[in-house]
PDB file of C-alpha atoms in Angstrom:
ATOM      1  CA  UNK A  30      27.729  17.068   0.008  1.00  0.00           C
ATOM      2  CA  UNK A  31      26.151  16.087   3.275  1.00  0.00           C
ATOM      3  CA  UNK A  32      24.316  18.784   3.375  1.00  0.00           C
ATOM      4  CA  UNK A  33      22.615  18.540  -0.303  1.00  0.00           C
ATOM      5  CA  UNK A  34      22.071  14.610   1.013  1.00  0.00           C
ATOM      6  CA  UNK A  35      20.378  16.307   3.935  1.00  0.00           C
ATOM      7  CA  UNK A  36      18.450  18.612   1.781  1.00  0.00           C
ATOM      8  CA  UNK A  37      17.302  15.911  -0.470  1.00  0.00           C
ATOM      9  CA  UNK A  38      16.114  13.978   3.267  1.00  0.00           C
ATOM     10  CA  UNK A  39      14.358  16.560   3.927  1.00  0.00           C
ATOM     11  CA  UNK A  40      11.999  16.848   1.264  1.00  0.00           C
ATOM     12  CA  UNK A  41      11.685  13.072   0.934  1.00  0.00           C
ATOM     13  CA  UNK A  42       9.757  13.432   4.568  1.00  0.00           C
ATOM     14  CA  UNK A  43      13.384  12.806   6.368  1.00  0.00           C
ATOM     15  CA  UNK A  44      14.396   9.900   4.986  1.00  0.00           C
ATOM     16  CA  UNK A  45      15.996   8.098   1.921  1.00  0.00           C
ATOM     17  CA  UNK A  46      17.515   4.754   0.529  1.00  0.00           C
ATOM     18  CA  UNK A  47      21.132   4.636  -1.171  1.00  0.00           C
ATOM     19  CA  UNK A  48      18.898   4.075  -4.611  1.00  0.00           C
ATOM     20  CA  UNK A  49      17.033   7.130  -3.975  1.00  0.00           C
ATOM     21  CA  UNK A  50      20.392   8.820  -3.626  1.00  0.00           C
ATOM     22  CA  UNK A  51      21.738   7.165  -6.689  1.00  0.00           C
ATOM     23  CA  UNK A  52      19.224   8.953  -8.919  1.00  0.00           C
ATOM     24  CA  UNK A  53      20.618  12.487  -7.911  1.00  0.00           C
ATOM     25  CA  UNK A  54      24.091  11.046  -9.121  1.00  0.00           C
ATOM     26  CA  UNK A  55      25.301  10.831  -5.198  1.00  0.00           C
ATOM     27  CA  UNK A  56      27.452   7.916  -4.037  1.00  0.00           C
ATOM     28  CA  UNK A  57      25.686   5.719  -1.680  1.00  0.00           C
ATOM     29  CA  UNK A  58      29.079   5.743   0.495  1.00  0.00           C
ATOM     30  CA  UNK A  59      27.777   9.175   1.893  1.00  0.00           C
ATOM     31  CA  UNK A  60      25.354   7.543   3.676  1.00  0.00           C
ATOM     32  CA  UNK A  61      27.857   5.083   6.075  1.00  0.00           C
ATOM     33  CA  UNK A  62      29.692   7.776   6.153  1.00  0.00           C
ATOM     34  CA  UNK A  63      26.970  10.083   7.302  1.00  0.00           C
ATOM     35  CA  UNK A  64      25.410   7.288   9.937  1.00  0.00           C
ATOM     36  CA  UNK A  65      29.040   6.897  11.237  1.00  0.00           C
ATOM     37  CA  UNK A  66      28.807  10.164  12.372  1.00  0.00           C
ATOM     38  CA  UNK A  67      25.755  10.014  13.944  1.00  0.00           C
ATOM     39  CA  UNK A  68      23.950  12.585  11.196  1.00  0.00           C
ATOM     40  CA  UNK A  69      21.438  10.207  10.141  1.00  0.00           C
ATOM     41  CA  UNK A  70      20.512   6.928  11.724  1.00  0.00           C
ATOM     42  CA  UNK A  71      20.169   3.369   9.778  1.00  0.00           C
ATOM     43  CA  UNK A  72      16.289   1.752  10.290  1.00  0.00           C
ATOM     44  CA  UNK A  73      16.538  -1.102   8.268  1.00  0.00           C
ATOM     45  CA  UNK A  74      18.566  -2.593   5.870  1.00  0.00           C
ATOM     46  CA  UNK A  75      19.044   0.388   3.281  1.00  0.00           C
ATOM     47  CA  UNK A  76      16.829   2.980   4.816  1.00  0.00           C
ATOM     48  CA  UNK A  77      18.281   6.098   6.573  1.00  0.00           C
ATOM     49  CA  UNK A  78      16.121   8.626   8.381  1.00  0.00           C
ATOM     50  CA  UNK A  79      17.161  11.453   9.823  1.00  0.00           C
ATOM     51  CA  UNK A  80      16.034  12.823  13.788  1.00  0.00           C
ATOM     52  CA  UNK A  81      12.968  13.894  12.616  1.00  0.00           C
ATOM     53  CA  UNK A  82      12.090  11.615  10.827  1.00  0.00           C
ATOM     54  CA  UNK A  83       8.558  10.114  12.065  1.00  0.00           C
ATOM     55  CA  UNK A  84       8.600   6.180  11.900  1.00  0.00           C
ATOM     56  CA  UNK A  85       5.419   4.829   9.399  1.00  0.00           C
ATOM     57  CA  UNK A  86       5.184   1.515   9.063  1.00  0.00           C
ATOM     58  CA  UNK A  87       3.056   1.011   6.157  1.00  0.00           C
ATOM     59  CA  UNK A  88       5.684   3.511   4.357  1.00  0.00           C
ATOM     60  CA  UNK A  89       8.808   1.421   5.333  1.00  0.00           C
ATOM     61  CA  UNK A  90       6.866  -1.852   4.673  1.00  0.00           C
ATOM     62  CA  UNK A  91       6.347  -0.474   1.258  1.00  0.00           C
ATOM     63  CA  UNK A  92      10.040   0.584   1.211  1.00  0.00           C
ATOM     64  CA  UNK A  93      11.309  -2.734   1.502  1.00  0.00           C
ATOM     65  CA  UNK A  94       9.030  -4.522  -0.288  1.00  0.00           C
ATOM     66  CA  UNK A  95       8.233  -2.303  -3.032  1.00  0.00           C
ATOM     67  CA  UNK A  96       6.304  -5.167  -5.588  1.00  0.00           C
ATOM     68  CA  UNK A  97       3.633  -5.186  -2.941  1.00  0.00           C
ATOM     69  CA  UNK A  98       0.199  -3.099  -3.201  1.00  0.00           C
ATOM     70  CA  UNK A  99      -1.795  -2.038   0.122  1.00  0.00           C
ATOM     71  CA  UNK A 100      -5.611  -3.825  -0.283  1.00  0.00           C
ATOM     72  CA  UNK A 101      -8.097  -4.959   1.063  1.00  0.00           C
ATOM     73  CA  UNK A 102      -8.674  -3.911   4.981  1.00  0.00           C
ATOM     74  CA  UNK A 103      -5.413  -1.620   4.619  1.00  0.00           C
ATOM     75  CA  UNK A 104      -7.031  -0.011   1.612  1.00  0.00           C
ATOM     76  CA  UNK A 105     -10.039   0.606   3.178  1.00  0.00           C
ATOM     77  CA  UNK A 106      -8.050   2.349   5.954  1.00  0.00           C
ATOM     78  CA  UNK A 107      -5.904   4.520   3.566  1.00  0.00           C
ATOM     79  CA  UNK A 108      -9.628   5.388   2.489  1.00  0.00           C
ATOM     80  CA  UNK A 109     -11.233   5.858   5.997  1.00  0.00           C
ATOM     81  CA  UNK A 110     -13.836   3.908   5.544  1.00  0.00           C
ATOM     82  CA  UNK A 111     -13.707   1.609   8.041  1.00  0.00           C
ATOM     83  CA  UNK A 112     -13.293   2.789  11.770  1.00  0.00           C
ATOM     84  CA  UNK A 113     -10.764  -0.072  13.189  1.00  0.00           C
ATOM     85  CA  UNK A 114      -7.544   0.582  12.460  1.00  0.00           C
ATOM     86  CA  UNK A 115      -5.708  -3.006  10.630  1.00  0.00           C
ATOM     87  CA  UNK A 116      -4.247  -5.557  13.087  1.00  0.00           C
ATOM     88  CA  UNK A 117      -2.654  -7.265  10.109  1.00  0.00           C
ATOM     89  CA  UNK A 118      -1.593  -5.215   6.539  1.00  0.00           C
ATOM     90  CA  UNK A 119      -3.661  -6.597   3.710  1.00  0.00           C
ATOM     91  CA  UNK A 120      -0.917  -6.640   0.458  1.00  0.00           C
ATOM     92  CA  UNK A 121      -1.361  -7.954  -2.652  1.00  0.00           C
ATOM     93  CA  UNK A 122       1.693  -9.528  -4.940  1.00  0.00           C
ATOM     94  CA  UNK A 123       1.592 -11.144  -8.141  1.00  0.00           C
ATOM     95  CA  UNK A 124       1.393 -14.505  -8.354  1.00  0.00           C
ATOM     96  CA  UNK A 125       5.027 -14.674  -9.417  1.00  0.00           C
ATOM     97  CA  UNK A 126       6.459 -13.029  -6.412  1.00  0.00           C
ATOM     98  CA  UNK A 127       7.281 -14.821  -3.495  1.00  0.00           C
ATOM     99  CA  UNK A 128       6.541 -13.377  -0.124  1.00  0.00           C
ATOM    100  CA  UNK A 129       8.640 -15.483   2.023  1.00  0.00           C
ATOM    101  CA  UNK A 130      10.194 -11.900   3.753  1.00  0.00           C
ATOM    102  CA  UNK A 131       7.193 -10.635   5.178  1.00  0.00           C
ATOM    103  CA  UNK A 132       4.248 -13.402   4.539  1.00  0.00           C
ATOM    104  CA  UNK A 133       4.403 -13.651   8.639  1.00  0.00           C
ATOM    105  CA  UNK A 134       3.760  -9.490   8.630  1.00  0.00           C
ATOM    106  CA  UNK A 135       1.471  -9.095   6.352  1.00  0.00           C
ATOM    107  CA  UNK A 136      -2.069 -11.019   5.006  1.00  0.00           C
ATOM    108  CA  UNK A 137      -1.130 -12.040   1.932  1.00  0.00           C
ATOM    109  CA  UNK A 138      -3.211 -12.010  -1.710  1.00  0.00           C
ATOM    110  CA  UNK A 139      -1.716 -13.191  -4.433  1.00  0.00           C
ATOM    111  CA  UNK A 140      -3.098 -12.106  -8.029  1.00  0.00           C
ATOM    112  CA  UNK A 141      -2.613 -12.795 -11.214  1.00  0.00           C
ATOM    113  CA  UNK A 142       0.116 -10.565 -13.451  1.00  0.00           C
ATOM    114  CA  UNK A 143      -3.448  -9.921 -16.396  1.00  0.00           C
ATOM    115  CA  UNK A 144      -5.096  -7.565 -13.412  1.00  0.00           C
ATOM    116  CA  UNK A 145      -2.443  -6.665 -10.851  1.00  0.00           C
ATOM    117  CA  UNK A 146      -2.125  -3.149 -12.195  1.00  0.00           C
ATOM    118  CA  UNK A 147      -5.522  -2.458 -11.957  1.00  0.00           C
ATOM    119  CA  UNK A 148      -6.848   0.106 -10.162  1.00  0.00           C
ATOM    120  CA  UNK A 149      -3.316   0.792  -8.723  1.00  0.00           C
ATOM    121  CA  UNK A 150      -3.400   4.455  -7.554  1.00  0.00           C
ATOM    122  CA  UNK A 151      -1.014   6.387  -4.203  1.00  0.00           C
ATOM    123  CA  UNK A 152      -2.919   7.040  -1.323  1.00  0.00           C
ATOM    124  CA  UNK A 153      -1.433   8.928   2.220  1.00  0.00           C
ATOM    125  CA  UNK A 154      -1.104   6.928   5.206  1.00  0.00           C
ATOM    126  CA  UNK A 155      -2.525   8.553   8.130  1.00  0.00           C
ATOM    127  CA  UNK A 156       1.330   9.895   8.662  1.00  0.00           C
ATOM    128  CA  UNK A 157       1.141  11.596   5.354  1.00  0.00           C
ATOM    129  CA  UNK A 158       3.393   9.062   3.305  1.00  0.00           C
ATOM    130  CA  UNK A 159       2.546   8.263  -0.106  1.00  0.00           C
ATOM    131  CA  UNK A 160       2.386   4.267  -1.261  1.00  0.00           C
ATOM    132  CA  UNK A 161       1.049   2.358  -3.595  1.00  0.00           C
ATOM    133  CA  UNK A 162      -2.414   0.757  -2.826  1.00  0.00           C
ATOM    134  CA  UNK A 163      -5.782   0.329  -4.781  1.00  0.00           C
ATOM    135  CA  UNK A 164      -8.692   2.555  -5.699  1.00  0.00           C
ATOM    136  CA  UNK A 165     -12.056   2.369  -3.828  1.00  0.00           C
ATOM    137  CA  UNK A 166     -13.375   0.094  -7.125  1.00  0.00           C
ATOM    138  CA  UNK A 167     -11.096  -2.230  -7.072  1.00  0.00           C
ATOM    139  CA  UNK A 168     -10.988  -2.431  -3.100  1.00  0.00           C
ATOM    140  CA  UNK A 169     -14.857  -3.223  -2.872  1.00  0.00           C
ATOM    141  CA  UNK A 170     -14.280  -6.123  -5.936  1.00  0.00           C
ATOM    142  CA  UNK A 171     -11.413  -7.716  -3.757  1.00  0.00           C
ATOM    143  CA  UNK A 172     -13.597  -7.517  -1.016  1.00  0.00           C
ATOM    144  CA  UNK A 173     -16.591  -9.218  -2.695  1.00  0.00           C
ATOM    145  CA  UNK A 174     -14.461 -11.728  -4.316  1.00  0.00           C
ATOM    146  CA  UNK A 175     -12.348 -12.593  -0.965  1.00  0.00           C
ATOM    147  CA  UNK A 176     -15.413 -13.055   0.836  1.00  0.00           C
ATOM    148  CA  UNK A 177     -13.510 -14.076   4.000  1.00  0.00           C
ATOM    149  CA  UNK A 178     -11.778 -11.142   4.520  1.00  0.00           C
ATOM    150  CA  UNK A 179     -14.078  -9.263   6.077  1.00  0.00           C
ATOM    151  CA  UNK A 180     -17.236 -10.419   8.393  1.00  0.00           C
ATOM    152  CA  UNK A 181     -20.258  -9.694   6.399  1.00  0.00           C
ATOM    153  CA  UNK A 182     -21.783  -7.058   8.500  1.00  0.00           C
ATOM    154  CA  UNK A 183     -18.603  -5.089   7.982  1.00  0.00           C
ATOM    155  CA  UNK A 184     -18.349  -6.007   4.225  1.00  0.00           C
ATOM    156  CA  UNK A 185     -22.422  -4.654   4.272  1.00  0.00           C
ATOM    157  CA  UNK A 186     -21.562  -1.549   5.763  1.00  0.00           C
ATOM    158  CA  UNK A 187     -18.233  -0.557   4.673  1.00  0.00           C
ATOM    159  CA  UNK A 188     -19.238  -1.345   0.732  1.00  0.00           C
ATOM    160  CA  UNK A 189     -22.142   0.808   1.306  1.00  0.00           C
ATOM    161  CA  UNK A 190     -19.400   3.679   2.747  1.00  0.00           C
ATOM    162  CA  UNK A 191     -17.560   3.150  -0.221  1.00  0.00           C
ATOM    163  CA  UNK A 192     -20.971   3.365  -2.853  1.00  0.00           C
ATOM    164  CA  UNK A 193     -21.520   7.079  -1.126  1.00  0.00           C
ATOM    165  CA  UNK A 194     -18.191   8.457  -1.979  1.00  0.00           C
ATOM    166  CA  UNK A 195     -17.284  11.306  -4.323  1.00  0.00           C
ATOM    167  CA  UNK A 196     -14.456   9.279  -4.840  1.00  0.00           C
ATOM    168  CA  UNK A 197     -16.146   5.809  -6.548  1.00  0.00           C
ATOM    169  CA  UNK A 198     -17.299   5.206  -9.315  1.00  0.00           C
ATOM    170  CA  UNK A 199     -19.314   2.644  -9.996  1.00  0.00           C
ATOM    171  CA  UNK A 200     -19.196   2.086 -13.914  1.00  0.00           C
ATOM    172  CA  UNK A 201     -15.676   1.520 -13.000  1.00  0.00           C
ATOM    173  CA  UNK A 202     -15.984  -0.775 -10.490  1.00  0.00           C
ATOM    174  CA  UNK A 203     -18.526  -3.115 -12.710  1.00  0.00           C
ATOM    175  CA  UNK A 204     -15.377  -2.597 -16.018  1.00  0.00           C
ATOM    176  CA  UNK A 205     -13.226  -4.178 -13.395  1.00  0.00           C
ATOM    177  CA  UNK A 206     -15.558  -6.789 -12.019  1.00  0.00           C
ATOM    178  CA  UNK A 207     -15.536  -8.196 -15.877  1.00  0.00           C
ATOM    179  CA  UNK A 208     -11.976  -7.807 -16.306  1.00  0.00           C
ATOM    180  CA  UNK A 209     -11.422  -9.840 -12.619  1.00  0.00           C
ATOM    181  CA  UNK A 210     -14.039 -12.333 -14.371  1.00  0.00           C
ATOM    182  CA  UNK A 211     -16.851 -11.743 -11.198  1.00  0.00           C
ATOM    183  CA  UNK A 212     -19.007  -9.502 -12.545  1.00  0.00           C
ATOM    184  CA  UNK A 213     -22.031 -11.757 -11.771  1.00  0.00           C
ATOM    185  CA  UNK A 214     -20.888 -12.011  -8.341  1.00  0.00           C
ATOM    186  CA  UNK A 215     -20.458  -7.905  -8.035  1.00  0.00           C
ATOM    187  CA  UNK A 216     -23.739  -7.630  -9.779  1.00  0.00           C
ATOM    188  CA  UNK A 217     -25.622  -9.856  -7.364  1.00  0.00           C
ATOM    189  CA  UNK A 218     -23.769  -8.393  -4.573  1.00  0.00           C
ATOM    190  CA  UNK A 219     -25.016  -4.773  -5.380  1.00  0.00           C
ATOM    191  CA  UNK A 220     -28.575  -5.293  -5.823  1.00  0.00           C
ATOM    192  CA  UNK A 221     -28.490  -7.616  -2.413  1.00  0.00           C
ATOM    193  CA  UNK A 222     -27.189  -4.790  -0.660  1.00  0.00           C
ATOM    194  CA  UNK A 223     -28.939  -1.399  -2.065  1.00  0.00           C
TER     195      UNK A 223
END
């Protein structure tokens, strides 16, 4: 069995939490067992890597607290377009959700449940670990609509970055400006700029 749990590690980028394990029908009792032995080692509260595992933060942050979303500056990141790499995560959490665990780790938005999901897409982190963050449309309407969150020569140049990718679209991005009720604000924003 420890071997299959090691197999399953393995593909999972080396590491695994006793849910994960659950869905293949394994005991989570394996893996005490397992870091008793010194097989696999215990990171965090329910998170077991193995040696080679290769520590990513945004990927454990995400592990832990899995109702949260990567935006804003950390978005842009996953994206590369910006150059400076985040001093603090941006996450976003519905308004429900109370961020008490991590709200001194992370910059905090929190958004209503009617457009949470939107725009919600997986994007690597620049270990190769897939989480949960927004699309480039969504990213540049938080960005105009948290004006703050980014000095305004930055917000210039990185919405700019983001208008010249294959990746945006920006039919979408004006859909979601209505839908986050700032499509005026978007609008104005866009002609200012191009």
């Amino acid at each position: 069995m420890i071997n299959k749990i090691l197999k399953i590690m393995k593909k999972n980028n080396n590491i695994i939490t006793p849910s994960q394990l659950e869905t293949y029908g394994i005991s989570r009792i394996y893996l005490s067992k397992m870091e008793k032995e010194g097989i696999i080692e215990k990171i965090e509260r329910g998170i077991y890597v193995t040696k080679e595992f290769k520590y990513d933060e945004y990927y454990i942050f995400q592990l832990k607290y899995p109702k949260t979303i990567f935006s804003h500056n950390t978005s842009l990141y996953f994206y590369e377009m910006t150059e400076r790499t985040p001093i603090r995560m941006d996450v976003s959490i519905s308004k429900n959700y109370n961020p008490y665990r991590f709200k001194d780790l992370a910059d905090v938005y929190r958004i209503n449940d009617e457009i949470f999901d939107l725009g919600i897409t997986y994007k690597k982190t620049p270990l190769g670990m897939k989480v949960r963050t927004y699309n480039l449309e969504r990213t540049v309407c938080d960005i105009i609509k948290d004006k703050d969150s980014l000095d305004i020569e930055i917000r210039n140049k990185v919405i700019k970055n983001c208008i010249k990718s294959k990746e945006f679209n920006a039919n979408k991005m004006f859909e979601y400006a209505k839908k986050m009720k700032i499509y005026e604000k978007v609008k104005n924003y866009m002609e200012a700029i191009i």
